Amino acid sequence: MPKLHHLALTIDLDKSAPFYAAVLPLLGYALEYCGDRLQVWKGSALSPEVLLYAVEGEDSRPHTHGRPGLQHLAVEVEDRGIVEQVHQVVVAGGFPVVHEPREYSDYSKGYWAVFVTDFDGNRWEVAHIPSLTD
């Protein structure tokens, strides 16, 4: 089975890189490289790298939910506490919270998630899914 090697996002590094600096370490990532045009975050051997590229060109409008493109990224975590921590650092950083942490029992019993975005409109779901992790 193929393995997702990396996830590459284009962001305004000045505005949205602090979002990733707050959230990715809670998900087990460490900053491996930081340059003027690129940041590389590494997780475990099974996790895809997260590459953050600087916006190029004149169109730097944020992505809006519902337009063509990536709808959201979902990361499964080991416990609800991590979901809550992500929510706390996002709120503390002034980043948008789309949906507060809550249970999504229509997805799966005990499914607990928060939906957040960076300032460029990239939406992330951080979820604890007991039926898969317990």
PDB file of C-alpha atoms in Angstrom:
ATOM      1  CA  MET A   1       0.000   0.000   0.000  1.00  0.00           C
ATOM      2  CA  PRO A   2       1.361   3.461  -0.842  1.00  0.00           C
ATOM      3  CA  LYS A   3       2.348   5.750   2.023  1.00  0.00           C
ATOM      4  CA  LEU A   4       1.698   9.493   2.021  1.00  0.00           C
ATOM      5  CA  HIS A   5       5.217  10.957   2.049  1.00  0.00           C
ATOM      6  CA  HIS A   6       4.554  14.667   2.447  1.00  0.00           C
ATOM      7  CA  LEU A   7       1.884  17.292   2.525  1.00  0.00           C
ATOM      8  CA  ALA A   8       2.808  20.595   0.867  1.00  0.00           C
ATOM      9  CA  LEU A   9       0.857  23.779   1.598  1.00  0.00           C
ATOM     10  CA  THR A  10       1.343  27.288   0.267  1.00  0.00           C
ATOM     11  CA  ILE A  11       0.903  29.872   3.004  1.00  0.00           C
ATOM     12  CA  ASP A  12       1.776  33.419   3.921  1.00  0.00           C
ATOM     13  CA  LEU A  13       4.719  32.482   6.137  1.00  0.00           C
ATOM     14  CA  ASP A  14       4.495  35.700   8.148  1.00  0.00           C
ATOM     15  CA  LYS A  15       0.816  35.214   9.002  1.00  0.00           C
ATOM     16  CA  SER A  16       0.315  31.446   9.167  1.00  0.00           C
ATOM     17  CA  ALA A  17       3.676  29.924  10.152  1.00  0.00           C
ATOM     18  CA  PRO A  18       2.954  30.719  13.836  1.00  0.00           C
ATOM     19  CA  PHE A  19      -0.175  28.514  13.562  1.00  0.00           C
ATOM     20  CA  TYR A  20       1.996  25.565  12.534  1.00  0.00           C
ATOM     21  CA  ALA A  21       4.641  26.372  15.163  1.00  0.00           C
ATOM     22  CA  ALA A  22       1.889  26.121  17.794  1.00  0.00           C
ATOM     23  CA  VAL A  23      -0.046  23.107  16.458  1.00  0.00           C
ATOM     24  CA  LEU A  24       2.445  20.754  14.803  1.00  0.00           C
ATOM     25  CA  PRO A  25       4.573  20.066  17.923  1.00  0.00           C
ATOM     26  CA  LEU A  26       1.397  18.894  19.694  1.00  0.00           C
ATOM     27  CA  LEU A  27       0.961  16.405  16.836  1.00  0.00           C
ATOM     28  CA  GLY A  28       4.495  15.051  17.241  1.00  0.00           C
ATOM     29  CA  TYR A  29       6.219  17.187  14.601  1.00  0.00           C
ATOM     30  CA  ALA A  30       9.526  19.031  14.885  1.00  0.00           C
ATOM     31  CA  LEU A  31      10.821  21.806  12.647  1.00  0.00           C
ATOM     32  CA  GLU A  32      13.634  20.315  10.590  1.00  0.00           C
ATOM     33  CA  TYR A  33      14.333  23.190   8.192  1.00  0.00           C
ATOM     34  CA  CYS A  34      13.348  26.853   8.202  1.00  0.00           C
ATOM     35  CA  GLY A  35      14.249  29.100   5.289  1.00  0.00           C
ATOM     36  CA  ASP A  36      12.863  32.279   3.751  1.00  0.00           C
ATOM     37  CA  ARG A  37      10.617  30.361   1.310  1.00  0.00           C
ATOM     38  CA  LEU A  38      10.137  26.934   2.929  1.00  0.00           C
ATOM     39  CA  GLN A  39       9.650  25.226   6.277  1.00  0.00           C
ATOM     40  CA  VAL A  40       9.922  21.450   6.668  1.00  0.00           C
ATOM     41  CA  TRP A  41       8.278  19.709   9.624  1.00  0.00           C
ATOM     42  CA  LYS A  42       9.024  16.036  10.384  1.00  0.00           C
ATOM     43  CA  GLY A  43       6.948  13.645  12.443  1.00  0.00           C
ATOM     44  CA  SER A  44       7.293   9.948  13.093  1.00  0.00           C
ATOM     45  CA  ALA A  45       8.468   7.538  10.407  1.00  0.00           C
ATOM     46  CA  LEU A  46       4.816   6.813   9.584  1.00  0.00           C
ATOM     47  CA  SER A  47       3.745  10.455   9.409  1.00  0.00           C
ATOM     48  CA  PRO A  48       3.972  12.511   6.239  1.00  0.00           C
ATOM     49  CA  GLU A  49       6.318  15.491   6.282  1.00  0.00           C
ATOM     50  CA  VAL A  50       4.580  18.865   6.308  1.00  0.00           C
ATOM     51  CA  LEU A  51       6.118  21.332   3.849  1.00  0.00           C
ATOM     52  CA  LEU A  52       5.117  24.979   4.127  1.00  0.00           C
ATOM     53  CA  TYR A  53       5.924  27.024   1.026  1.00  0.00           C
ATOM     54  CA  ALA A  54       5.768  30.822   0.801  1.00  0.00           C
ATOM     55  CA  VAL A  55       3.068  32.367  -1.385  1.00  0.00           C
ATOM     56  CA  GLU A  56       4.269  33.189  -4.894  1.00  0.00           C
ATOM     57  CA  GLY A  57       2.798  35.747  -7.235  1.00  0.00           C
ATOM     58  CA  GLU A  58       0.156  38.384  -6.670  1.00  0.00           C
ATOM     59  CA  ASP A  59      -2.825  36.236  -5.664  1.00  0.00           C
ATOM     60  CA  SER A  60      -2.436  35.693  -1.932  1.00  0.00           C
ATOM     61  CA  ARG A  61      -6.143  35.463  -1.086  1.00  0.00           C
ATOM     62  CA  PRO A  62      -6.920  32.817   1.521  1.00  0.00           C
ATOM     63  CA  HIS A  63      -8.580  29.599   0.426  1.00  0.00           C
ATOM     64  CA  THR A  64     -12.277  29.553   1.277  1.00  0.00           C
ATOM     65  CA  HIS A  65     -14.096  26.429   2.337  1.00  0.00           C
ATOM     66  CA  GLY A  66     -16.272  25.108  -0.483  1.00  0.00           C
ATOM     67  CA  ARG A  67     -14.117  26.380  -3.363  1.00  0.00           C
ATOM     68  CA  PRO A  68     -12.226  23.850  -5.466  1.00  0.00           C
ATOM     69  CA  GLY A  69      -9.146  22.609  -3.675  1.00  0.00           C
ATOM     70  CA  LEU A  70      -8.371  20.809  -0.496  1.00  0.00           C
ATOM     71  CA  GLN A  71     -11.429  20.599   1.785  1.00  0.00           C
ATOM     72  CA  HIS A  72      -9.569  19.798   5.015  1.00  0.00           C
ATOM     73  CA  LEU A  73      -6.826  17.678   6.524  1.00  0.00           C
ATOM     74  CA  ALA A  74      -7.656  15.268   9.333  1.00  0.00           C
ATOM     75  CA  VAL A  75      -5.130  14.073  11.896  1.00  0.00           C
ATOM     76  CA  GLU A  76      -5.955  11.281  14.322  1.00  0.00           C
ATOM     77  CA  VAL A  77      -4.472  11.664  17.813  1.00  0.00           C
ATOM     78  CA  GLU A  78      -4.177   9.275  20.752  1.00  0.00           C
ATOM     79  CA  ASP A  79      -6.448  11.030  23.230  1.00  0.00           C
ATOM     80  CA  ARG A  80      -8.966  13.819  23.711  1.00  0.00           C
ATOM     81  CA  GLY A  81      -6.424  15.829  25.682  1.00  0.00           C
ATOM     82  CA  ILE A  82      -4.432  16.518  22.519  1.00  0.00           C
ATOM     83  CA  VAL A  83      -7.607  17.734  20.794  1.00  0.00           C
ATOM     84  CA  GLU A  84      -8.159  20.104  23.710  1.00  0.00           C
ATOM     85  CA  GLN A  85      -4.522  21.286  23.667  1.00  0.00           C
ATOM     86  CA  VAL A  86      -4.727  22.078  19.959  1.00  0.00           C
ATOM     87  CA  HIS A  87      -7.889  24.074  20.597  1.00  0.00           C
ATOM     88  CA  GLN A  88      -6.185  25.984  23.429  1.00  0.00           C
ATOM     89  CA  VAL A  89      -3.084  26.970  21.424  1.00  0.00           C
ATOM     90  CA  VAL A  90      -5.186  27.988  18.432  1.00  0.00           C
ATOM     91  CA  VAL A  91      -7.383  30.211  20.594  1.00  0.00           C
ATOM     92  CA  ALA A  92      -4.325  31.638  22.395  1.00  0.00           C
ATOM     93  CA  GLY A  93      -2.711  32.443  19.030  1.00  0.00           C
ATOM     94  CA  GLY A  94      -5.819  34.177  17.728  1.00  0.00           C
ATOM     95  CA  PHE A  95      -6.290  31.687  14.892  1.00  0.00           C
ATOM     96  CA  PRO A  96      -9.765  30.781  13.608  1.00  0.00           C
ATOM     97  CA  VAL A  97     -11.696  27.964  15.257  1.00  0.00           C
ATOM     98  CA  VAL A  98     -14.278  26.592  12.834  1.00  0.00           C
ATOM     99  CA  HIS A  99     -15.872  24.090  15.241  1.00  0.00           C
ATOM    100  CA  GLU A 100     -15.097  23.909  18.967  1.00  0.00           C
ATOM    101  CA  PRO A 101     -14.070  20.495  20.342  1.00  0.00           C
ATOM    102  CA  ARG A 102     -17.080  18.217  20.572  1.00  0.00           C
ATOM    103  CA  GLU A 103     -18.267  14.689  19.931  1.00  0.00           C
ATOM    104  CA  TYR A 104     -19.237  13.678  16.394  1.00  0.00           C
ATOM    105  CA  SER A 105     -21.093  10.461  17.191  1.00  0.00           C
ATOM    106  CA  ASP A 106     -22.569  10.409  13.689  1.00  0.00           C
ATOM    107  CA  TYR A 107     -18.991   9.778  12.438  1.00  0.00           C
ATOM    108  CA  SER A 108     -18.128   7.111  15.027  1.00  0.00           C
ATOM    109  CA  LYS A 109     -18.880   6.403  18.685  1.00  0.00           C
ATOM    110  CA  GLY A 110     -16.725   8.675  20.873  1.00  0.00           C
ATOM    111  CA  TYR A 111     -15.305  10.618  17.887  1.00  0.00           C
ATOM    112  CA  TRP A 112     -14.003  13.860  19.491  1.00  0.00           C
ATOM    113  CA  ALA A 113     -12.664  16.593  17.208  1.00  0.00           C
ATOM    114  CA  VAL A 114     -11.847  20.250  16.736  1.00  0.00           C
ATOM    115  CA  PHE A 115     -11.734  22.040  13.363  1.00  0.00           C
ATOM    116  CA  VAL A 116      -9.344  24.979  12.994  1.00  0.00           C
ATOM    117  CA  THR A 117      -7.714  26.982  10.196  1.00  0.00           C
ATOM    118  CA  ASP A 118      -4.560  28.918   9.597  1.00  0.00           C
ATOM    119  CA  PHE A 119      -4.905  32.502   8.350  1.00  0.00           C
ATOM    120  CA  ASP A 120      -4.654  31.253   4.754  1.00  0.00           C
ATOM    121  CA  GLY A 121      -7.822  29.177   5.021  1.00  0.00           C
ATOM    122  CA  ASN A 122      -6.214  25.728   5.301  1.00  0.00           C
ATOM    123  CA  ARG A 123      -8.609  23.758   7.498  1.00  0.00           C
ATOM    124  CA  TRP A 124      -7.385  21.088   9.904  1.00  0.00           C
ATOM    125  CA  GLU A 125      -9.374  18.566  11.882  1.00  0.00           C
ATOM    126  CA  VAL A 126      -7.704  17.056  14.928  1.00  0.00           C
ATOM    127  CA  ALA A 127      -9.645  14.021  16.131  1.00  0.00           C
ATOM    128  CA  HIS A 128      -9.515  11.308  18.740  1.00  0.00           C
ATOM    129  CA  ILE A 129     -11.352   8.248  17.434  1.00  0.00           C
ATOM    130  CA  PRO A 130     -11.651   5.667  20.229  1.00  0.00           C
ATOM    131  CA  SER A 131     -12.941   2.872  18.012  1.00  0.00           C
ATOM    132  CA  LEU A 132      -9.699   3.105  16.020  1.00  0.00           C
ATOM    133  CA  THR A 133      -7.141   3.917  18.725  1.00  0.00           C
ATOM    134  CA  ASP A 134      -8.460   2.097  21.806  1.00  0.00           C
TER     135      ASP A 134
END
